[in-house]
Amino acid sequence: MSAPVVVAGASMAGLRAAEQLRATGWTGPITLVGDEPHMPYNRPPLSKGVLAGHTPFESLAFRPRAAVTDVRWRLGTRVVAADLDRRIVELDNGEALPYGGLVVATGMRPRRLRCPGPAIGRHTVRTLADAQGLREALTRPGVRVVVVGAGFIGCEVAATAVTLGAAEVTVVDPLPLPMVGPLGELLATALLERHQRRGIRFALGTGVTGFHGSDHVTGVALSDGTALAADVVVESVGSLANTEWLDGNGLDLTDGVVTDDQLRVGGRPDVVAVGDVARFPNARYDGVPRRVEHWSIPTDTAKHAARVLAAHLRGAEAGLPPFAPLPTFWSDQHDFRLQSFGAPTLGKQDVRVLDGDPDGDVLVGYHTDGRLVGVVALGGPAATAAAARYRAELLQQPALTA
Amino acid sequence: MKVVVDMNKCQDHGQCVFAAPDVFRLDDSGHLAYVADPGEELRDEIEEAADVCPLQAIRIED
């Protein structure tokens, strides 16, 4: 029997890669290795519905396609090393697993704050276990919550905490506005006002220098000299790529694993990367390799990478055009949604209101050299529907030349 | 082929409409409407729609 395709990482990207390998005709063995004990599940509800208690844990599980019923699942197991020249990965139990093809799908883990103070009472939101633990903490009566980091997860968790009836919710970020990185100033200002109107406090332009308390956190010390009382701290300060297991193979692992425009790793046709961990050039834009932590990326990358890998395993070339997904993201906070299509971050120097008003439903366009490169809607269904109407235009555009 | 959407999960993201416009659409009030018994020739695009549903609310029953 031929060596299996080993998929390192058994979350959404790993599952989609296995399904797409089958869809493209690979009938050989596939082994998925994942460190969590669960079958792959959908993570976005962890900061919203799961935390709020109206999305049962069971409803998060993906339904794997029938075509992957024969794949081997090695759950609760980690890949700890790889020798790409010898085509072997090593598992945390010492077992060596030879492969014919390797899919890198090990994703990210939350970055943690490294400042002095107790560890108990400090939470992250990445896994089911994280969300369960945080929900338990947030539902205690009169709880005071400090969220460190005003990005997607921080803003969503803060909104959910207020909904759950937390006594105080404060969001801390060194930047002057929430989500200003992905959104730019105009929408980030509108977002700040919406959160404030719903009772969330902000400590912006300041960082965290330490945590008060002996065993359990009782407060957060800020770099501006003030302190915030806290029973629960949520650290949503970005993420780190799980690539240590690829060390020693001469790969560029500075932030995720760099791929070529076919999602191949290190010039090797038998190794591809998918999902959050893949740092790929997007031919739709400037060709600079970037990691993209949007929910759509595991599926988009898996579709392309599986065809490339399956063709190689058949001794052929996939002959696909360069990978060029249209980015899209959304975020549900309170009773409103942010919905984006395209690449707003490439057009933050020329931001225009396309429809509506920042105080209500609003649709904002981001431009480079006068050309629309991304849209973001903030508001209710009418705003997100308006954003969707620009999707076709953004899809049709020729690539930007670098 | 039967398509079932869990309307308790659906939050009208509309990603399915992009993937399978012959099967899914958002009505004038922005809510999902869909063809429950589409032809077999639409299977690929419906599988795509099921993949891209942020709430994973779409199920295909053979």
Short mmCIF file of C-alpha atoms in Angstrom, two decimals:
data_model
loop_
_atom_site.label_atom_id
_atom_site.label_comp_id
_atom_site.label_asym_id
_atom_site.label_seq_id
_atom_site.Cartn_x
_atom_site.Cartn_y
_atom_site.Cartn_z
CA MET A 1 0.00 0.00 0.00
CA SER A 2 1.26 3.47 -0.83
CA ALA A 3 2.27 5.85 1.96
CA PRO A 4 -0.65 7.99 3.10
CA VAL A 5 -1.22 11.65 2.70
CA VAL A 6 -0.64 12.91 6.22
CA VAL A 7 -2.64 15.96 7.18
CA ALA A 8 -0.97 17.63 10.17
CA GLY A 9 -3.81 19.43 11.92
CA ALA A 10 -7.37 18.14 12.22
CA SER A 11 -9.39 21.31 12.36
CA MET A 12 -11.37 22.92 9.57
CA ALA A 13 -8.45 23.29 7.14
CA GLY A 14 -7.34 19.69 7.67
CA LEU A 15 -10.85 18.34 7.19
CA ARG A 16 -11.42 20.40 4.05
CA ALA A 17 -8.06 19.28 2.65
CA ALA A 18 -9.01 15.63 3.15
CA GLU A 19 -12.43 16.17 1.57
CA GLN A 20 -10.95 18.00 -1.37
CA LEU A 21 -8.29 15.32 -1.92
CA ARG A 22 -11.16 12.85 -2.29
CA ALA A 23 -13.14 15.26 -4.48
CA THR A 24 -10.19 15.56 -6.83
CA GLY A 25 -9.85 11.81 -7.17
CA TRP A 26 -7.18 10.78 -4.63
CA THR A 27 -8.32 7.35 -3.40
CA GLY A 28 -5.20 6.47 -1.41
CA PRO A 29 -4.97 6.48 2.36
CA ILE A 30 -5.27 9.73 4.33
CA THR A 31 -4.32 10.21 7.98
CA LEU A 32 -5.30 13.32 9.94
CA VAL A 33 -3.40 14.14 13.11
CA GLY A 34 -4.91 16.66 15.54
CA ASP A 35 -3.98 17.69 19.06
CA GLU A 36 -7.54 18.37 20.29
CA PRO A 37 -9.59 15.35 21.35
CA HIS A 38 -12.55 16.48 19.22
CA MET A 39 -13.50 15.93 15.62
CA PRO A 40 -13.21 19.20 13.65
CA TYR A 41 -15.63 21.90 14.76
CA ASN A 42 -16.61 25.40 13.78
CA ARG A 43 -14.79 28.03 15.84
CA PRO A 44 -16.58 31.37 15.16
CA PRO A 45 -19.45 30.64 17.61
CA LEU A 46 -16.93 30.16 20.44
CA SER A 47 -16.74 33.93 21.04
CA LYS A 48 -20.47 34.47 20.48
CA GLY A 49 -23.21 31.83 20.66
CA VAL A 50 -21.23 29.28 22.69
CA LEU A 51 -20.14 31.94 25.17
CA ALA A 52 -23.66 33.33 25.36
CA GLY A 53 -25.01 29.84 25.99
CA HIS A 54 -27.45 29.56 23.12
CA THR A 55 -25.27 27.47 20.80
CA PRO A 56 -24.86 23.94 22.16
CA PHE A 57 -21.37 22.49 21.83
CA GLU A 58 -22.66 19.52 19.84
CA SER A 59 -23.95 21.80 17.09
CA LEU A 60 -20.42 23.02 16.29
CA ALA A 61 -19.13 19.76 14.82
CA PHE A 62 -18.59 19.77 11.08
CA ARG A 63 -20.34 17.01 9.17
CA PRO A 64 -17.50 15.39 7.21
CA ARG A 65 -18.43 14.41 3.67
CA ALA A 66 -19.20 10.74 3.04
CA ALA A 67 -16.07 10.51 0.88
CA VAL A 68 -13.83 10.80 3.96
CA THR A 69 -15.43 8.09 6.10
CA ASP A 70 -12.36 5.92 5.41
CA VAL A 71 -9.72 8.41 6.55
CA ARG A 72 -7.77 7.70 9.69
CA TRP A 73 -8.20 10.16 12.55
CA ARG A 74 -5.35 10.43 15.07
CA LEU A 75 -6.96 12.79 17.58
CA GLY A 76 -5.41 13.91 20.84
CA THR A 77 -2.07 13.49 19.06
CA ARG A 78 0.43 16.09 17.92
CA VAL A 79 2.98 16.10 15.16
CA VAL A 80 6.19 17.18 16.90
CA ALA A 81 8.80 16.94 14.15
CA ALA A 82 9.19 16.43 10.43
CA ASP A 83 11.97 15.32 8.11
CA LEU A 84 10.84 16.51 4.72
CA ASP A 85 13.81 14.94 2.88
CA ARG A 86 12.95 11.51 4.26
CA ARG A 87 9.17 12.13 4.09
CA ILE A 88 8.51 11.29 7.73
CA VAL A 89 6.67 13.08 10.49
CA GLU A 90 7.06 12.22 14.14
CA LEU A 91 4.16 12.10 16.60
CA ASP A 92 4.21 13.06 20.28
CA ASN A 93 4.13 9.38 21.27
CA GLY A 94 7.41 8.83 19.41
CA GLU A 95 5.80 7.10 16.44
CA ALA A 96 7.25 7.88 12.99
CA LEU A 97 4.69 8.30 10.25
CA PRO A 98 5.92 8.06 6.65
CA TYR A 99 3.98 10.05 4.08
CA GLY A 100 3.57 10.26 0.33
CA GLY A 101 2.16 13.76 0.61
CA LEU A 102 2.03 16.18 3.53
CA VAL A 103 -0.59 18.84 4.23
CA VAL A 104 0.49 21.46 6.78
CA ALA A 105 -2.70 22.48 8.62
CA THR A 106 -1.51 23.03 12.18
CA GLY A 107 -3.07 26.49 12.49
CA MET A 108 -2.45 28.99 15.24
CA ARG A 109 -2.49 29.25 19.00
CA PRO A 110 -3.30 32.36 21.02
CA ARG A 111 -0.43 34.68 21.84
CA ARG A 112 -0.18 35.19 25.61
CA LEU A 113 0.82 38.30 27.53
CA ARG A 114 4.16 37.89 29.24
CA CYS A 115 3.84 40.26 32.13
CA PRO A 116 4.12 39.52 35.83
CA GLY A 117 1.20 38.37 37.96
CA PRO A 118 -1.06 35.38 38.58
CA ALA A 119 -2.20 33.11 35.74
CA ILE A 120 -5.56 32.02 37.16
CA GLY A 121 -8.48 34.06 35.82
CA ARG A 122 -6.75 34.79 32.50
CA HIS A 123 -8.47 33.30 29.47
CA THR A 124 -8.02 32.92 25.73
CA VAL A 125 -10.59 31.89 23.14
CA ARG A 126 -9.40 29.39 20.59
CA THR A 127 -10.71 25.99 21.55
CA LEU A 128 -13.94 24.50 22.83
CA ALA A 129 -12.29 23.98 26.22
CA ASP A 130 -11.29 27.68 26.28
CA ALA A 131 -14.86 28.80 25.55
CA GLN A 132 -16.33 26.47 28.16
CA GLY A 133 -13.97 27.77 30.81
CA LEU A 134 -14.60 31.40 29.92
CA ARG A 135 -18.38 30.95 29.90
CA GLU A 136 -18.23 29.53 33.39
CA ALA A 137 -16.24 32.56 34.56
CA LEU A 138 -18.41 35.14 32.75
CA THR A 139 -21.68 33.82 34.16
CA ARG A 140 -20.72 34.38 37.80
CA PRO A 141 -22.79 37.24 39.21
CA GLY A 142 -21.31 40.73 39.30
CA VAL A 143 -18.23 39.78 37.36
CA ARG A 144 -15.79 42.50 36.22
CA VAL A 145 -14.19 41.74 32.87
CA VAL A 146 -11.09 43.19 31.23
CA VAL A 147 -10.55 42.26 27.60
CA VAL A 148 -7.00 42.87 26.41
CA GLY A 149 -6.91 43.44 22.66
CA ALA A 150 -9.61 45.20 20.62
CA GLY A 151 -9.50 43.00 17.54
CA PHE A 152 -12.16 40.62 16.20
CA ILE A 153 -12.17 38.26 19.16
CA GLY A 154 -11.79 40.97 21.79
CA CYS A 155 -14.70 43.01 20.43
CA GLU A 156 -16.91 39.93 20.08
CA VAL A 157 -16.15 38.64 23.56
CA ALA A 158 -16.73 42.10 25.09
CA ALA A 159 -20.13 42.30 23.38
CA THR A 160 -21.07 38.82 24.58
CA ALA A 161 -19.93 39.59 28.14
CA VAL A 162 -22.21 42.65 28.28
CA THR A 163 -25.11 40.56 26.96
CA LEU A 164 -24.45 38.03 29.72
CA GLY A 165 -24.87 40.77 32.31
CA ALA A 166 -21.26 41.33 33.41
CA ALA A 167 -21.04 44.21 35.89
CA GLU A 168 -18.18 45.90 34.06
CA VAL A 169 -16.54 45.25 30.71
CA THR A 170 -13.43 47.21 29.74
CA VAL A 171 -11.44 46.71 26.54
CA VAL A 172 -7.74 47.66 26.59
CA ASP A 173 -5.65 48.22 23.47
CA PRO A 174 -2.45 50.12 22.68
CA LEU A 175 -4.03 51.41 19.45
CA PRO A 176 -6.37 54.43 19.57
CA LEU A 177 -9.46 52.64 18.19
CA PRO A 178 -10.93 49.11 18.16
CA MET A 179 -10.27 47.03 15.03
CA VAL A 180 -8.52 49.98 13.43
CA GLY A 181 -6.08 47.63 11.68
CA PRO A 182 -8.61 45.81 9.52
CA LEU A 183 -11.16 48.67 9.31
CA GLY A 184 -9.37 52.03 9.26
CA GLU A 185 -10.37 55.07 11.30
CA LEU A 186 -13.81 55.87 9.93
CA LEU A 187 -15.43 52.54 10.73
CA ALA A 188 -13.34 51.92 13.84
CA THR A 189 -14.67 55.20 15.27
CA ALA A 190 -18.25 54.16 14.47
CA LEU A 191 -17.57 50.79 16.08
CA LEU A 192 -16.16 52.39 19.24
CA GLU A 193 -19.28 54.54 19.65
CA ARG A 194 -21.59 51.57 19.21
CA HIS A 195 -19.77 49.56 21.85
CA GLN A 196 -19.73 52.52 24.26
CA ARG A 197 -23.47 53.08 23.81
CA ARG A 198 -23.99 49.45 24.84
CA GLY A 199 -22.05 49.88 28.06
CA ILE A 200 -18.53 48.78 27.17
CA ARG A 201 -15.68 50.93 28.46
CA PHE A 202 -12.42 51.39 26.62
CA ALA A 203 -8.86 52.07 27.75
CA LEU A 204 -7.18 52.87 24.45
CA GLY A 205 -3.66 53.93 23.62
CA THR A 206 -2.39 51.98 26.61
CA GLY A 207 -0.94 48.56 27.21
CA VAL A 208 -0.91 46.06 30.05
CA THR A 209 2.15 45.96 32.31
CA GLY A 210 1.05 43.37 34.85
CA PHE A 211 -1.70 41.60 36.74
CA HIS A 212 -2.65 42.14 40.38
CA GLY A 213 -3.59 39.34 42.76
CA SER A 214 -1.84 36.46 44.48
CA ASP A 215 -3.33 33.24 43.05
CA HIS A 216 -6.21 34.65 41.05
CA VAL A 217 -6.27 37.86 39.01
CA THR A 218 -7.91 40.77 40.84
CA GLY A 219 -6.80 43.60 38.60
CA VAL A 220 -4.88 44.73 35.55
CA ALA A 221 -2.08 47.32 35.66
CA LEU A 222 -1.91 49.59 32.62
CA SER A 223 1.10 51.38 31.14
CA ASP A 224 -0.54 54.77 31.78
CA GLY A 225 -0.25 54.05 35.50
CA THR A 226 -3.91 53.26 36.15
CA ALA A 227 -5.32 49.94 37.33
CA LEU A 228 -8.56 48.18 36.45
CA ALA A 229 -10.31 45.82 38.87
CA ALA A 230 -10.89 42.47 37.20
CA ASP A 231 -12.31 39.06 38.07
CA VAL A 232 -11.90 37.79 34.52
CA VAL A 233 -9.24 38.74 31.98
CA VAL A 234 -9.51 37.77 28.33
CA GLU A 235 -6.30 37.90 26.34
CA SER A 236 -7.12 38.45 22.67
CA VAL A 237 -3.76 39.75 21.54
CA GLY A 238 -3.22 37.84 18.33
CA SER A 239 -1.87 34.42 17.61
CA LEU A 240 1.26 32.43 16.93
CA ALA A 241 1.69 29.90 14.15
CA ASN A 242 2.14 26.26 15.13
CA THR A 243 5.19 25.58 12.99
CA GLU A 244 7.84 24.49 15.49
CA TRP A 245 7.46 20.90 14.27
CA LEU A 246 8.77 22.00 10.86
CA ASP A 247 12.02 23.41 12.29
CA GLY A 248 15.23 22.06 10.77
CA ASN A 249 13.93 21.72 7.22
CA GLY A 250 15.30 25.01 5.88
CA LEU A 251 11.84 26.59 5.58
CA ASP A 252 10.90 30.24 6.11
CA LEU A 253 8.84 30.00 9.31
CA THR A 254 9.02 33.62 10.44
CA ASP A 255 5.20 33.95 10.53
CA GLY A 256 3.46 30.78 9.48
CA VAL A 257 4.88 28.71 6.64
CA VAL A 258 5.64 30.47 3.37
CA THR A 259 4.19 28.93 0.23
CA ASP A 260 4.51 29.58 -3.48
CA ASP A 261 1.51 30.70 -5.54
CA GLN A 262 0.33 27.07 -5.67
CA LEU A 263 0.46 26.69 -1.86
CA ARG A 264 3.51 24.40 -2.07
CA VAL A 265 6.03 24.59 0.74
CA GLY A 266 9.81 24.94 0.39
CA GLY A 267 9.78 24.17 -3.34
CA ARG A 268 8.55 20.66 -2.56
CA PRO A 269 5.71 19.34 -4.71
CA ASP A 270 4.73 16.82 -2.02
CA VAL A 271 4.16 19.39 0.76
CA VAL A 272 1.35 21.97 0.76
CA ALA A 273 0.03 24.33 3.45
CA VAL A 274 -3.59 25.30 4.13
CA GLY A 275 -5.57 27.47 6.53
CA ASP A 276 -4.35 30.08 9.04
CA VAL A 277 -0.80 28.79 9.08
CA ALA A 278 -0.18 29.24 5.34
CA ARG A 279 1.58 32.47 4.34
CA PHE A 280 0.68 32.66 0.67
CA PRO A 281 0.93 35.28 -2.08
CA ASN A 282 -2.48 36.31 -3.40
CA ALA A 283 -2.22 36.85 -7.16
CA ARG A 284 -5.32 39.05 -6.97
CA TYR A 285 -3.27 41.68 -5.15
CA ASP A 286 0.39 42.47 -4.79
CA GLY A 287 1.83 38.98 -4.56
CA VAL A 288 3.29 39.57 -1.08
CA PRO A 289 2.96 36.39 1.01
CA ARG A 290 0.59 36.96 3.95
CA ARG A 291 -1.22 34.80 6.44
CA VAL A 292 -4.97 35.38 6.41
CA GLU A 293 -6.96 34.34 9.48
CA HIS A 294 -10.39 34.62 7.91
CA TRP A 295 -12.90 31.80 8.17
CA SER A 296 -13.12 31.35 4.39
CA ILE A 297 -9.40 30.68 3.97
CA PRO A 298 -9.26 27.04 5.17
CA THR A 299 -11.80 26.07 2.51
CA ASP A 300 -10.28 28.23 -0.23
CA THR A 301 -6.73 27.01 0.41
CA ALA A 302 -7.81 23.37 0.77
CA LYS A 303 -9.53 23.40 -2.61
CA HIS A 304 -6.47 24.70 -4.40
CA ALA A 305 -3.81 22.82 -2.44
CA ALA A 306 -5.60 19.46 -2.70
CA ARG A 307 -5.70 19.69 -6.48
CA VAL A 308 -2.01 20.61 -6.61
CA LEU A 309 -1.00 17.77 -4.29
CA ALA A 310 -3.28 15.15 -5.87
CA ALA A 311 -1.93 15.97 -9.33
CA HIS A 312 1.63 15.54 -8.07
CA LEU A 313 0.76 12.19 -6.47
CA ARG A 314 -0.59 11.05 -9.85
CA GLY A 315 2.68 12.13 -11.46
CA ALA A 316 1.07 15.09 -13.18
CA GLU A 317 0.93 18.86 -12.90
CA ALA A 318 -2.30 20.50 -11.78
CA GLY A 319 -1.65 23.41 -14.16
CA LEU A 320 -3.79 25.75 -12.08
CA PRO A 321 -3.56 29.52 -12.29
CA PRO A 322 -1.94 31.14 -9.23
CA PHE A 323 -4.03 31.04 -6.05
CA ALA A 324 -6.14 34.22 -5.93
CA PRO A 325 -8.96 34.05 -3.40
CA LEU A 326 -11.31 36.97 -2.79
CA PRO A 327 -10.96 37.63 0.93
CA THR A 328 -14.12 37.97 2.98
CA PHE A 329 -14.77 38.31 6.68
CA TRP A 330 -17.59 39.00 9.04
CA SER A 331 -17.93 39.72 12.73
CA ASP A 332 -21.13 39.69 14.80
CA GLN A 333 -21.09 42.08 17.77
CA HIS A 334 -24.16 43.02 19.81
CA ASP A 335 -27.02 43.36 17.32
CA PHE A 336 -24.90 44.41 14.34
CA ARG A 337 -22.59 42.75 11.86
CA LEU A 338 -19.41 43.78 10.08
CA GLN A 339 -19.22 42.23 6.61
CA SER A 340 -16.25 42.65 4.29
CA PHE A 341 -15.37 41.65 0.75
CA GLY A 342 -12.02 42.27 -0.93
CA ALA A 343 -8.94 43.76 0.73
CA PRO A 344 -9.88 46.91 2.67
CA THR A 345 -6.45 47.07 4.33
CA LEU A 346 -4.89 47.82 0.92
CA GLY A 347 -7.12 50.89 0.52
CA LYS A 348 -7.17 52.47 3.96
CA GLN A 349 -5.66 55.73 2.69
CA ASP A 350 -8.76 56.44 0.55
CA VAL A 351 -11.92 55.53 2.44
CA ARG A 352 -15.34 56.71 1.24
CA VAL A 353 -18.86 56.18 2.52
CA LEU A 354 -20.64 54.44 -0.36
CA ASP A 355 -24.04 54.25 1.24
CA GLY A 356 -25.77 55.14 4.50
CA ASP A 357 -24.34 56.95 7.51
CA PRO A 358 -21.75 55.91 10.13
CA ASP A 359 -24.39 56.45 12.85
CA GLY A 360 -26.71 53.88 11.26
CA ASP A 361 -26.28 51.22 8.59
CA VAL A 362 -23.22 52.14 6.59
CA LEU A 363 -21.26 50.77 3.66
CA VAL A 364 -17.67 51.93 3.24
CA GLY A 365 -15.39 51.54 0.22
CA TYR A 366 -11.58 51.33 0.31
CA HIS A 367 -9.60 52.49 -2.71
CA THR A 368 -6.11 52.22 -4.15
CA ASP A 369 -5.23 54.67 -6.95
CA GLY A 370 -8.89 55.59 -7.14
CA ARG A 371 -9.99 52.00 -7.64
CA LEU A 372 -12.22 50.10 -5.24
CA VAL A 373 -10.28 47.24 -3.58
CA GLY A 374 -12.58 46.38 -0.68
CA VAL A 375 -15.90 47.13 1.01
CA VAL A 376 -17.01 46.80 4.62
CA ALA A 377 -20.60 47.10 5.83
CA LEU A 378 -21.51 47.87 9.42
CA GLY A 379 -25.08 47.45 10.58
CA GLY A 380 -28.05 45.22 9.89
CA PRO A 381 -29.09 42.98 6.98
CA ALA A 382 -29.60 45.90 4.58
CA ALA A 383 -25.98 47.01 5.01
CA THR A 384 -24.54 43.54 4.51
CA ALA A 385 -26.75 43.02 1.46
CA ALA A 386 -25.39 46.28 0.06
CA ALA A 387 -21.81 45.02 0.58
CA ALA A 388 -22.64 41.80 -1.23
CA ARG A 389 -23.67 43.78 -4.29
CA TYR A 390 -20.05 44.90 -4.70
CA ARG A 391 -18.68 41.38 -4.50
CA ALA A 392 -19.00 40.64 -8.21
CA GLU A 393 -17.19 43.85 -9.11
CA LEU A 394 -14.35 43.03 -6.70
CA LEU A 395 -14.10 39.51 -8.13
CA GLN A 396 -13.85 40.68 -11.71
CA GLN A 397 -11.02 43.11 -11.22
CA PRO A 398 -7.71 42.25 -12.78
CA ALA A 399 -4.83 41.80 -10.37
CA LEU A 400 -3.19 44.89 -8.97
CA THR A 401 0.33 45.23 -10.25
CA ALA A 402 2.87 45.51 -7.50
CA MET B 1 -31.16 15.01 -3.75
CA LYS B 2 -32.71 16.88 -0.87
CA VAL B 3 -31.36 20.08 0.61
CA VAL B 4 -32.16 20.89 4.22
CA VAL B 5 -31.25 24.18 5.85
CA ASP B 6 -31.46 24.44 9.62
CA MET B 7 -33.28 27.75 9.82
CA ASN B 8 -32.57 27.95 13.54
CA LYS B 9 -28.87 28.16 12.66
CA CYS B 10 -29.10 30.28 9.48
CA GLN B 11 -28.10 33.90 10.04
CA ASP B 12 -28.58 35.12 6.47
CA HIS B 13 -24.90 35.50 5.61
CA GLY B 14 -25.72 34.75 1.97
CA GLN B 15 -22.48 32.88 1.21
CA CYS B 16 -24.58 30.00 -0.16
CA VAL B 17 -26.15 32.39 -2.65
CA PHE B 18 -22.72 33.14 -4.14
CA ALA B 19 -21.84 29.45 -4.30
CA ALA B 20 -25.14 28.11 -5.63
CA PRO B 21 -27.32 30.92 -7.00
CA ASP B 22 -29.63 28.41 -8.72
CA VAL B 23 -30.60 26.95 -5.36
CA PHE B 24 -30.31 29.69 -2.73
CA ARG B 25 -31.40 33.33 -2.70
CA LEU B 26 -32.06 36.06 -0.19
CA ASP B 27 -35.58 37.46 -0.45
CA ASP B 28 -36.46 41.16 -0.36
CA SER B 29 -36.22 41.24 3.43
CA GLY B 30 -32.76 39.62 3.33
CA HIS B 31 -33.88 36.19 4.50
CA LEU B 32 -32.88 32.90 2.95
CA ALA B 33 -35.12 31.07 0.48
CA TYR B 34 -34.03 27.89 -1.30
CA VAL B 35 -35.02 25.02 -3.58
CA ALA B 36 -35.42 21.93 -1.40
CA ASP B 37 -35.27 19.31 -4.18
CA PRO B 38 -32.75 20.52 -6.77
CA GLY B 39 -31.49 18.44 -9.70
CA GLU B 40 -28.46 16.17 -9.35
CA GLU B 41 -26.49 18.37 -11.79
CA LEU B 42 -26.34 21.03 -9.07
CA ARG B 43 -24.61 18.78 -6.53
CA ASP B 44 -21.15 20.33 -6.85
CA GLU B 45 -22.36 23.85 -6.26
CA ILE B 46 -24.58 22.78 -3.37
CA GLU B 47 -21.65 20.99 -1.71
CA GLU B 48 -19.71 24.21 -2.17
CA ALA B 49 -22.57 26.15 -0.57
CA ALA B 50 -22.62 23.76 2.38
CA ASP B 51 -18.84 24.22 2.81
CA VAL B 52 -18.99 28.02 2.87
CA CYS B 53 -21.98 28.40 5.18
CA PRO B 54 -20.54 30.16 8.27
CA LEU B 55 -23.11 28.48 10.50
CA GLN B 56 -22.78 25.08 8.76
CA ALA B 57 -26.56 25.04 8.47
CA ILE B 58 -26.85 23.32 5.09
CA ARG B 59 -27.24 19.56 4.82
CA ILE B 60 -27.49 17.42 1.70
CA GLU B 61 -29.60 14.29 2.00
CA ASP B 62 -29.25 11.76 -0.80
#
